Every structure is written in structure tokens, then in C-alpha cells.
Amino acid sequence: MSQGKNSSQAILMVTIVVAIVLTILIWQLASIGKGSTAATAGGDDADTRIQPVAKVELVKAAAKSDGKPRDGAAVYNAVCMACHATGAAGAPKAGDKAAWAPRIALGMSALIESAGKGKGAMPPKGGAADLSDTELKAAVEHLVGLSK
Ligand code: HEC
């Protein structure tokens, strides 16, 4: 009697093991399938390559810091440099005294205001909507300091 009970337990065990193995196999096949579709859809590379530099940089800059206000240099490096280091989008280049002199003549508060609201091709806060007023002011001061 106990012999028959043992063999039906053995059959149950085998069935469970086979079921587990099959599940793993099917799961792996399914993920291989997904991988190959992603590889064939790899054609959006071109879209990434033709994005303007500024857009790529802005996405990176959107990463929030640990909540502490960043200093002017840090904000400048993360957000403003994308345009103001290279003159991208027609931005006045950092350190270009001739380009900055007439802007500096407007006064710091006017510059901070236009940097906050955006001006011409410059989006509000250079596109980093998460900048606090303190961070924006520090960044403008840093940028102006480089260009005096
Ligand atoms: C997407 C490119 C871009 C980014 C990023 C950017 N700027 Fe600008 N910025 C410009 C352009 C273009 C102008 C010139 C606007 C005009 O005069 O038409 C400008 C002008 C300015 C001016 C002069 C405003 C005035 O009234 O003449 C200040 C100040 C300034 N930016 C500060 C900053 C600061 C600070 C940051 C970072 C928080 C920043 N910008 C990020 C493109 C950018």
C-alpha cells in the first residue's frame, strides 16, 4: 500500500519539476523574442543623433539634486553651459565681454528677470524649471562674473 503512495508522490514531483522547467524555458524564449524586436527597432539612433545639443543637455540637467541649493557654478555647469559656453542657439558666450557689456548694462535684476522668464531662444530658467530663485540668481551672477 505504502509503495503505491510513494510512486504517486514521485510522479507528482516529476510533474512539478517538468512544469517549472517548462515555465523557465517559455519565459526565456519570450524574453529572447523581446530582445530581438528591440534590436530590429534600433533605427531611432538617427533621431537621437539629430537632436540639438541643447535638448540633450537639458534632459541631463533636469535630474534633481539632493534638495540643497546648488551654487552658481554648479547650476551653470549643469544647465547654462550647454548654450552659454558654445554660443549655441545664439546665446551670448560666457567670457565674451563685448557680447555681455550691453546686457550687463541692463543691471543684474533685469538679467535675472529675463533669465527667469526666458528671452529669445532661451527658455525660462534655461529650461531647468526646477531651479529655485536663489539658484537662478547665483547662476546669472556666475555667468556675468565670467564675462566682466
Ligand atoms: C537653450 C540655450 C540656453 C540655455 C540652456 C541658457 N541660455 Fe541664457 N541665453 C540664451 C540665449 C539664446 C540668449 C540670448 C537671448 C536674446 O537676447 O535674444 C540668452 C541670454 C541670457 C542672458 C541675458 C539676458 C538679457 O536680458 O540680455 C542671461 C543673463 C542668461 N542667458 C542666463 C542664463 C542662465 C543663468 C542660464 C542657466 C540657468 C542660461 N542662461 C541657460 C540661451 C540659453
PDB file of C-alpha atoms and ligand atoms in Angstrom:
ATOM      1  CA  MET A   1       0.000   0.000   0.000  1.00  0.00           C
ATOM      2  CA  SER A   2       2.676   2.466   1.035  1.00  0.00           C
ATOM      3  CA  GLN A   3       4.538   1.501  -2.141  1.00  0.00           C
ATOM      4  CA  GLY A   4       1.710   2.870  -4.325  1.00  0.00           C
ATOM      5  CA  LYS A   5       1.550   6.111  -2.294  1.00  0.00           C
ATOM      6  CA  ASN A   6       5.309   6.673  -2.779  1.00  0.00           C
ATOM      7  CA  SER A   7       5.192   6.200  -6.539  1.00  0.00           C
ATOM      8  CA  SER A   8       2.276   8.615  -6.966  1.00  0.00           C
ATOM      9  CA  GLN A   9       4.271  11.141  -4.905  1.00  0.00           C
ATOM     10  CA  ALA A  10       7.232  10.574  -7.220  1.00  0.00           C
ATOM     11  CA  ILE A  11       5.040  11.185 -10.276  1.00  0.00           C
ATOM     12  CA  LEU A  12       3.738  14.382  -8.669  1.00  0.00           C
ATOM     13  CA  MET A  13       7.318  15.540  -8.005  1.00  0.00           C
ATOM     14  CA  VAL A  14       8.354  14.856 -11.616  1.00  0.00           C
ATOM     15  CA  THR A  15       5.292  16.710 -12.897  1.00  0.00           C
ATOM     16  CA  ILE A  16       6.132  19.742 -10.740  1.00  0.00           C
ATOM     17  CA  VAL A  17       9.781  19.744 -11.864  1.00  0.00           C
ATOM     18  CA  VAL A  18       8.769  19.456 -15.527  1.00  0.00           C
ATOM     19  CA  ALA A  19       6.265  22.280 -15.076  1.00  0.00           C
ATOM     20  CA  ILE A  20       8.940  24.532 -13.509  1.00  0.00           C
ATOM     21  CA  VAL A  21      11.456  23.754 -16.271  1.00  0.00           C
ATOM     22  CA  LEU A  22       8.838  24.444 -18.952  1.00  0.00           C
ATOM     23  CA  THR A  23       7.890  27.737 -17.302  1.00  0.00           C
ATOM     24  CA  ILE A  24      11.534  28.856 -17.244  1.00  0.00           C
ATOM     25  CA  LEU A  25      12.009  27.803 -20.880  1.00  0.00           C
ATOM     26  CA  ILE A  26       8.901  29.648 -22.057  1.00  0.00           C
ATOM     27  CA  TRP A  27       9.878  32.714 -20.032  1.00  0.00           C
ATOM     28  CA  GLN A  28      13.367  32.727 -21.546  1.00  0.00           C
ATOM     29  CA  LEU A  29      12.048  32.259 -25.068  1.00  0.00           C
ATOM     30  CA  ALA A  30       9.662  35.151 -24.513  1.00  0.00           C
ATOM     31  CA  SER A  31      12.462  37.456 -23.324  1.00  0.00           C
ATOM     32  CA  ILE A  32      14.711  36.460 -26.240  1.00  0.00           C
ATOM     33  CA  GLY A  33      11.826  37.383 -28.526  1.00  0.00           C
ATOM     34  CA  LYS A  34      11.554  40.797 -26.889  1.00  0.00           C
ATOM     35  CA  GLY A  35      15.292  41.359 -27.186  1.00  0.00           C
ATOM     36  CA  SER A  36      15.309  40.770 -30.902  1.00  0.00           C
ATOM     37  CA  THR A  37      12.386  43.134 -31.555  1.00  0.00           C
ATOM     38  CA  ALA A  38      14.258  45.847 -29.637  1.00  0.00           C
ATOM     39  CA  ALA A  39      17.331  45.180 -31.785  1.00  0.00           C
ATOM     40  CA  THR A  40      15.413  45.475 -35.044  1.00  0.00           C
ATOM     41  CA  ALA A  41      13.755  48.669 -33.808  1.00  0.00           C
ATOM     42  CA  GLY A  42      17.218  50.163 -33.182  1.00  0.00           C
ATOM     43  CA  GLY A  43      16.678  52.578 -36.063  1.00  0.00           C
ATOM     44  CA  ASP A  44      15.801  55.535 -33.774  1.00  0.00           C
ATOM     45  CA  ASP A  45      19.536  56.149 -33.344  1.00  0.00           C
ATOM     46  CA  ALA A  46      19.283  58.773 -36.034  1.00  0.00           C
ATOM     47  CA  ASP A  47      16.629  60.622 -34.017  1.00  0.00           C
ATOM     48  CA  THR A  48      18.991  60.794 -31.058  1.00  0.00           C
ATOM     49  CA  ARG A  49      21.867  61.970 -33.227  1.00  0.00           C
ATOM     50  CA  ILE A  50      19.961  64.805 -34.902  1.00  0.00           C
ATOM     51  CA  GLN A  51      18.689  66.226 -31.605  1.00  0.00           C
ATOM     52  CA  PRO A  52      20.088  69.683 -30.916  1.00  0.00           C
ATOM     53  CA  VAL A  53      22.884  69.663 -28.325  1.00  0.00           C
ATOM     54  CA  ALA A  54      20.881  71.856 -26.012  1.00  0.00           C
ATOM     55  CA  LYS A  55      17.987  69.409 -25.842  1.00  0.00           C
ATOM     56  CA  VAL A  56      20.225  66.514 -24.833  1.00  0.00           C
ATOM     57  CA  GLU A  57      21.896  68.643 -22.186  1.00  0.00           C
ATOM     58  CA  LEU A  58      18.581  69.871 -20.790  1.00  0.00           C
ATOM     59  CA  VAL A  59      17.375  66.333 -20.190  1.00  0.00           C
ATOM     60  CA  LYS A  60      20.521  65.653 -18.203  1.00  0.00           C
ATOM     61  CA  ALA A  61      20.135  68.868 -16.234  1.00  0.00           C
ATOM     62  CA  ALA A  62      16.574  68.003 -15.244  1.00  0.00           C
ATOM     63  CA  ALA A  63      17.894  65.472 -12.720  1.00  0.00           C
ATOM     64  CA  LYS A  64      17.029  66.880  -9.322  1.00  0.00           C
ATOM     65  CA  SER A  65      19.772  67.423  -6.786  1.00  0.00           C
ATOM     66  CA  ASP A  66      19.533  66.302  -3.169  1.00  0.00           C
ATOM     67  CA  GLY A  67      17.354  69.291  -2.272  1.00  0.00           C
ATOM     68  CA  LYS A  68      20.167  71.623  -1.213  1.00  0.00           C
ATOM     69  CA  PRO A  69      20.512  74.761  -3.333  1.00  0.00           C
ATOM     70  CA  ARG A  70      23.259  74.317  -5.918  1.00  0.00           C
ATOM     71  CA  ASP A  71      25.813  77.090  -6.186  1.00  0.00           C
ATOM     72  CA  GLY A  72      26.141  79.300  -9.249  1.00  0.00           C
ATOM     73  CA  ALA A  73      28.999  77.348 -10.795  1.00  0.00           C
ATOM     74  CA  ALA A  74      27.193  74.016 -10.376  1.00  0.00           C
ATOM     75  CA  VAL A  75      23.998  75.332 -11.957  1.00  0.00           C
ATOM     76  CA  TYR A  76      25.963  76.996 -14.726  1.00  0.00           C
ATOM     77  CA  ASN A  77      27.823  73.755 -15.487  1.00  0.00           C
ATOM     78  CA  ALA A  78      24.691  71.638 -15.405  1.00  0.00           C
ATOM     79  CA  VAL A  79      22.234  73.907 -17.212  1.00  0.00           C
ATOM     80  CA  CYS A  80      23.574  77.132 -18.704  1.00  0.00           C
ATOM     81  CA  MET A  81      26.858  75.914 -20.157  1.00  0.00           C
ATOM     82  CA  ALA A  82      25.022  73.928 -22.839  1.00  0.00           C
ATOM     83  CA  CYS A  83      24.329  77.204 -24.622  1.00  0.00           C
ATOM     84  CA  HIS A  84      26.478  79.836 -22.991  1.00  0.00           C
ATOM     85  CA  ALA A  85      29.816  78.021 -23.303  1.00  0.00           C
ATOM     86  CA  THR A  86      29.463  77.437 -27.031  1.00  0.00           C
ATOM     87  CA  GLY A  87      27.115  80.203 -28.150  1.00  0.00           C
ATOM     88  CA  ALA A  88      24.555  77.559 -29.168  1.00  0.00           C
ATOM     89  CA  ALA A  89      21.163  78.957 -30.192  1.00  0.00           C
ATOM     90  CA  GLY A  90      22.794  82.399 -30.460  1.00  0.00           C
ATOM     91  CA  ALA A  91      23.462  82.638 -26.724  1.00  0.00           C
ATOM     92  CA  PRO A  92      25.978  85.291 -25.656  1.00  0.00           C
ATOM     93  CA  LYS A  93      29.115  83.274 -24.856  1.00  0.00           C
ATOM     94  CA  ALA A  94      30.493  83.236 -21.335  1.00  0.00           C
ATOM     95  CA  GLY A  95      33.639  85.366 -21.283  1.00  0.00           C
ATOM     96  CA  ASP A  96      32.691  87.326 -24.416  1.00  0.00           C
ATOM     97  CA  LYS A  97      32.969  90.778 -22.903  1.00  0.00           C
ATOM     98  CA  ALA A  98      31.681  92.573 -25.996  1.00  0.00           C
ATOM     99  CA  ALA A  99      28.549  90.431 -26.109  1.00  0.00           C
ATOM    100  CA  TRP A 100      27.913  90.847 -22.409  1.00  0.00           C
ATOM    101  CA  ALA A 101      28.692  94.537 -21.874  1.00  0.00           C
ATOM    102  CA  PRO A 102      25.356  95.839 -23.216  1.00  0.00           C
ATOM    103  CA  ARG A 103      23.482  93.156 -21.272  1.00  0.00           C
ATOM    104  CA  ILE A 104      25.383  93.835 -18.046  1.00  0.00           C
ATOM    105  CA  ALA A 105      24.451  97.496 -18.541  1.00  0.00           C
ATOM    106  CA  LEU A 106      20.806  96.458 -18.079  1.00  0.00           C
ATOM    107  CA  GLY A 107      21.583  95.677 -14.434  1.00  0.00           C
ATOM    108  CA  MET A 108      21.655  92.417 -12.511  1.00  0.00           C
ATOM    109  CA  SER A 109      17.986  92.392 -11.592  1.00  0.00           C
ATOM    110  CA  ALA A 110      16.942  92.815 -15.241  1.00  0.00           C
ATOM    111  CA  LEU A 111      19.248  89.958 -16.273  1.00  0.00           C
ATOM    112  CA  ILE A 112      17.951  87.681 -13.529  1.00  0.00           C
ATOM    113  CA  GLU A 113      14.396  88.523 -14.544  1.00  0.00           C
ATOM    114  CA  SER A 114      14.930  87.790 -18.247  1.00  0.00           C
ATOM    115  CA  ALA A 115      16.845  84.597 -17.426  1.00  0.00           C
ATOM    116  CA  GLY A 116      13.885  83.524 -15.266  1.00  0.00           C
ATOM    117  CA  LYS A 117      11.233  84.368 -17.852  1.00  0.00           C
ATOM    118  CA  GLY A 118      13.287  83.371 -20.873  1.00  0.00           C
ATOM    119  CA  LYS A 119      14.402  85.633 -23.683  1.00  0.00           C
ATOM    120  CA  GLY A 120      14.514  84.960 -27.429  1.00  0.00           C
ATOM    121  CA  ALA A 121      15.806  81.420 -27.934  1.00  0.00           C
ATOM    122  CA  MET A 122      16.490  80.987 -24.215  1.00  0.00           C
ATOM    123  CA  PRO A 123      13.726  79.083 -22.419  1.00  0.00           C
ATOM    124  CA  PRO A 124      12.660  80.204 -18.924  1.00  0.00           C
ATOM    125  CA  LYS A 125      15.430  79.344 -16.419  1.00  0.00           C
ATOM    126  CA  GLY A 126      17.410  77.911 -19.336  1.00  0.00           C
ATOM    127  CA  GLY A 127      14.912  75.033 -19.430  1.00  0.00           C
ATOM    128  CA  ALA A 128      15.577  73.846 -15.881  1.00  0.00           C
ATOM    129  CA  ALA A 129      12.183  74.594 -14.341  1.00  0.00           C
ATOM    130  CA  ASP A 130      13.328  73.075 -11.037  1.00  0.00           C
ATOM    131  CA  LEU A 131      15.808  75.884 -10.355  1.00  0.00           C
ATOM    132  CA  SER A 132      14.957  77.941  -7.309  1.00  0.00           C
ATOM    133  CA  ASP A 133      15.203  81.750  -7.456  1.00  0.00           C
ATOM    134  CA  THR A 134      18.377  81.517  -5.362  1.00  0.00           C
ATOM    135  CA  GLU A 135      19.965  79.033  -7.749  1.00  0.00           C
ATOM    136  CA  LEU A 136      18.994  81.053 -10.808  1.00  0.00           C
ATOM    137  CA  LYS A 137      20.366  84.257  -9.298  1.00  0.00           C
ATOM    138  CA  ALA A 138      23.627  82.509  -8.388  1.00  0.00           C
ATOM    139  CA  ALA A 139      23.926  81.115 -11.915  1.00  0.00           C
ATOM    140  CA  VAL A 140      23.354  84.525 -13.524  1.00  0.00           C
ATOM    141  CA  GLU A 141      25.928  86.046 -11.174  1.00  0.00           C
ATOM    142  CA  HIS A 142      28.398  83.293 -12.060  1.00  0.00           C
ATOM    143  CA  LEU A 143      27.818  83.746 -15.808  1.00  0.00           C
ATOM    144  CA  VAL A 144      28.103  87.523 -15.596  1.00  0.00           C
ATOM    145  CA  GLY A 145      31.219  87.137 -13.433  1.00  0.00           C
ATOM    146  CA  LEU A 146      32.857  85.067 -16.187  1.00  0.00           C
ATOM    147  CA  SER A 147      32.082  87.770 -18.717  1.00  0.00           C
ATOM    148  CA  LYS A 148      33.047  91.009 -16.995  1.00  0.00           C
TER     149      LYS A 148
HETATM  150  C1  HEC B   1      18.864  76.694 -24.711  1.00  0.00           C
HETATM  151  C2  HEC B   1      20.035  77.535 -24.646  1.00  0.00           C
HETATM  152  C3  HEC B   1      20.237  78.344 -23.373  1.00  0.00           C
HETATM  153  C4  HEC B   1      20.376  77.874 -22.096  1.00  0.00           C
HETATM  154  C5  HEC B   1      20.354  76.432 -21.615  1.00  0.00           C
HETATM  155  C6  HEC B   1      20.595  79.038 -21.272  1.00  0.00           C
HETATM  156  N1  HEC B   1      20.563  80.166 -22.028  1.00  0.00           N
HETATM  157 FE1  HEC B   1      20.793  82.061 -21.356  1.00  0.00          FE
HETATM  158  N2  HEC B   1      20.519  82.765 -23.214  1.00  0.00           N
HETATM  159  C7  HEC B   1      20.318  82.014 -24.345  1.00  0.00           C
HETATM  160  C8  HEC B   1      20.123  82.879 -25.497  1.00  0.00           C
HETATM  161  C9  HEC B   1      19.882  82.432 -26.919  1.00  0.00           C
HETATM  162  C10 HEC B   1      20.216  84.200 -25.011  1.00  0.00           C
HETATM  163  C11 HEC B   1      20.063  85.491 -25.816  1.00  0.00           C
HETATM  164  C12 HEC B   1      18.599  85.882 -25.744  1.00  0.00           C
HETATM  165  C13 HEC B   1      18.341  87.150 -26.555  1.00  0.00           C
HETATM  166  O1  HEC B   1      18.902  88.178 -26.214  1.00  0.00           O
HETATM  167  O2  HEC B   1      17.546  87.041 -27.508  1.00  0.00           O
HETATM  168  C14 HEC B   1      20.467  84.098 -23.580  1.00  0.00           C
HETATM  169  C15 HEC B   1      20.609  85.185 -22.739  1.00  0.00           C
HETATM  170  C16 HEC B   1      20.867  85.098 -21.388  1.00  0.00           C
HETATM  171  C17 HEC B   1      21.056  86.236 -20.528  1.00  0.00           C
HETATM  172  C18 HEC B   1      20.975  87.691 -20.919  1.00  0.00           C
HETATM  173  C19 HEC B   1      19.544  88.127 -20.778  1.00  0.00           C
HETATM  174  C20 HEC B   1      19.344  89.560 -21.201  1.00  0.00           C
HETATM  175  O3  HEC B   1      18.423  90.181 -20.677  1.00  0.00           O
HETATM  176  O4  HEC B   1      20.092  90.029 -22.073  1.00  0.00           O
HETATM  177  C21 HEC B   1      21.297  85.759 -19.268  1.00  0.00           C
HETATM  178  C22 HEC B   1      21.532  86.557 -18.000  1.00  0.00           C
HETATM  179  C23 HEC B   1      21.274  84.326 -19.365  1.00  0.00           C
HETATM  180  N3  HEC B   1      21.016  83.951 -20.669  1.00  0.00           N
HETATM  181  C24 HEC B   1      21.460  83.500 -18.300  1.00  0.00           C
HETATM  182  C25 HEC B   1      21.351  82.120 -18.365  1.00  0.00           C
HETATM  183  C26 HEC B   1      21.471  81.256 -17.221  1.00  0.00           C
HETATM  184  C27 HEC B   1      21.778  81.743 -15.824  1.00  0.00           C
HETATM  185  C28 HEC B   1      21.276  80.004 -17.668  1.00  0.00           C
HETATM  186  C29 HEC B   1      21.268  78.721 -16.840  1.00  0.00           C
HETATM  187  C30 HEC B   1      20.333  78.686 -15.743  1.00  0.00           C
HETATM  188  C31 HEC B   1      21.033  80.060 -19.091  1.00  0.00           C
HETATM  189  N4  HEC B   1      21.090  81.363 -19.480  1.00  0.00           N
HETATM  190  C32 HEC B   1      20.784  78.960 -19.898  1.00  0.00           C
HETATM  191  C33 HEC B   1      20.280  80.628 -24.411  1.00  0.00           C
HETATM  192  C34 HEC B   1      20.353  79.784 -23.313  1.00  0.00           C
END
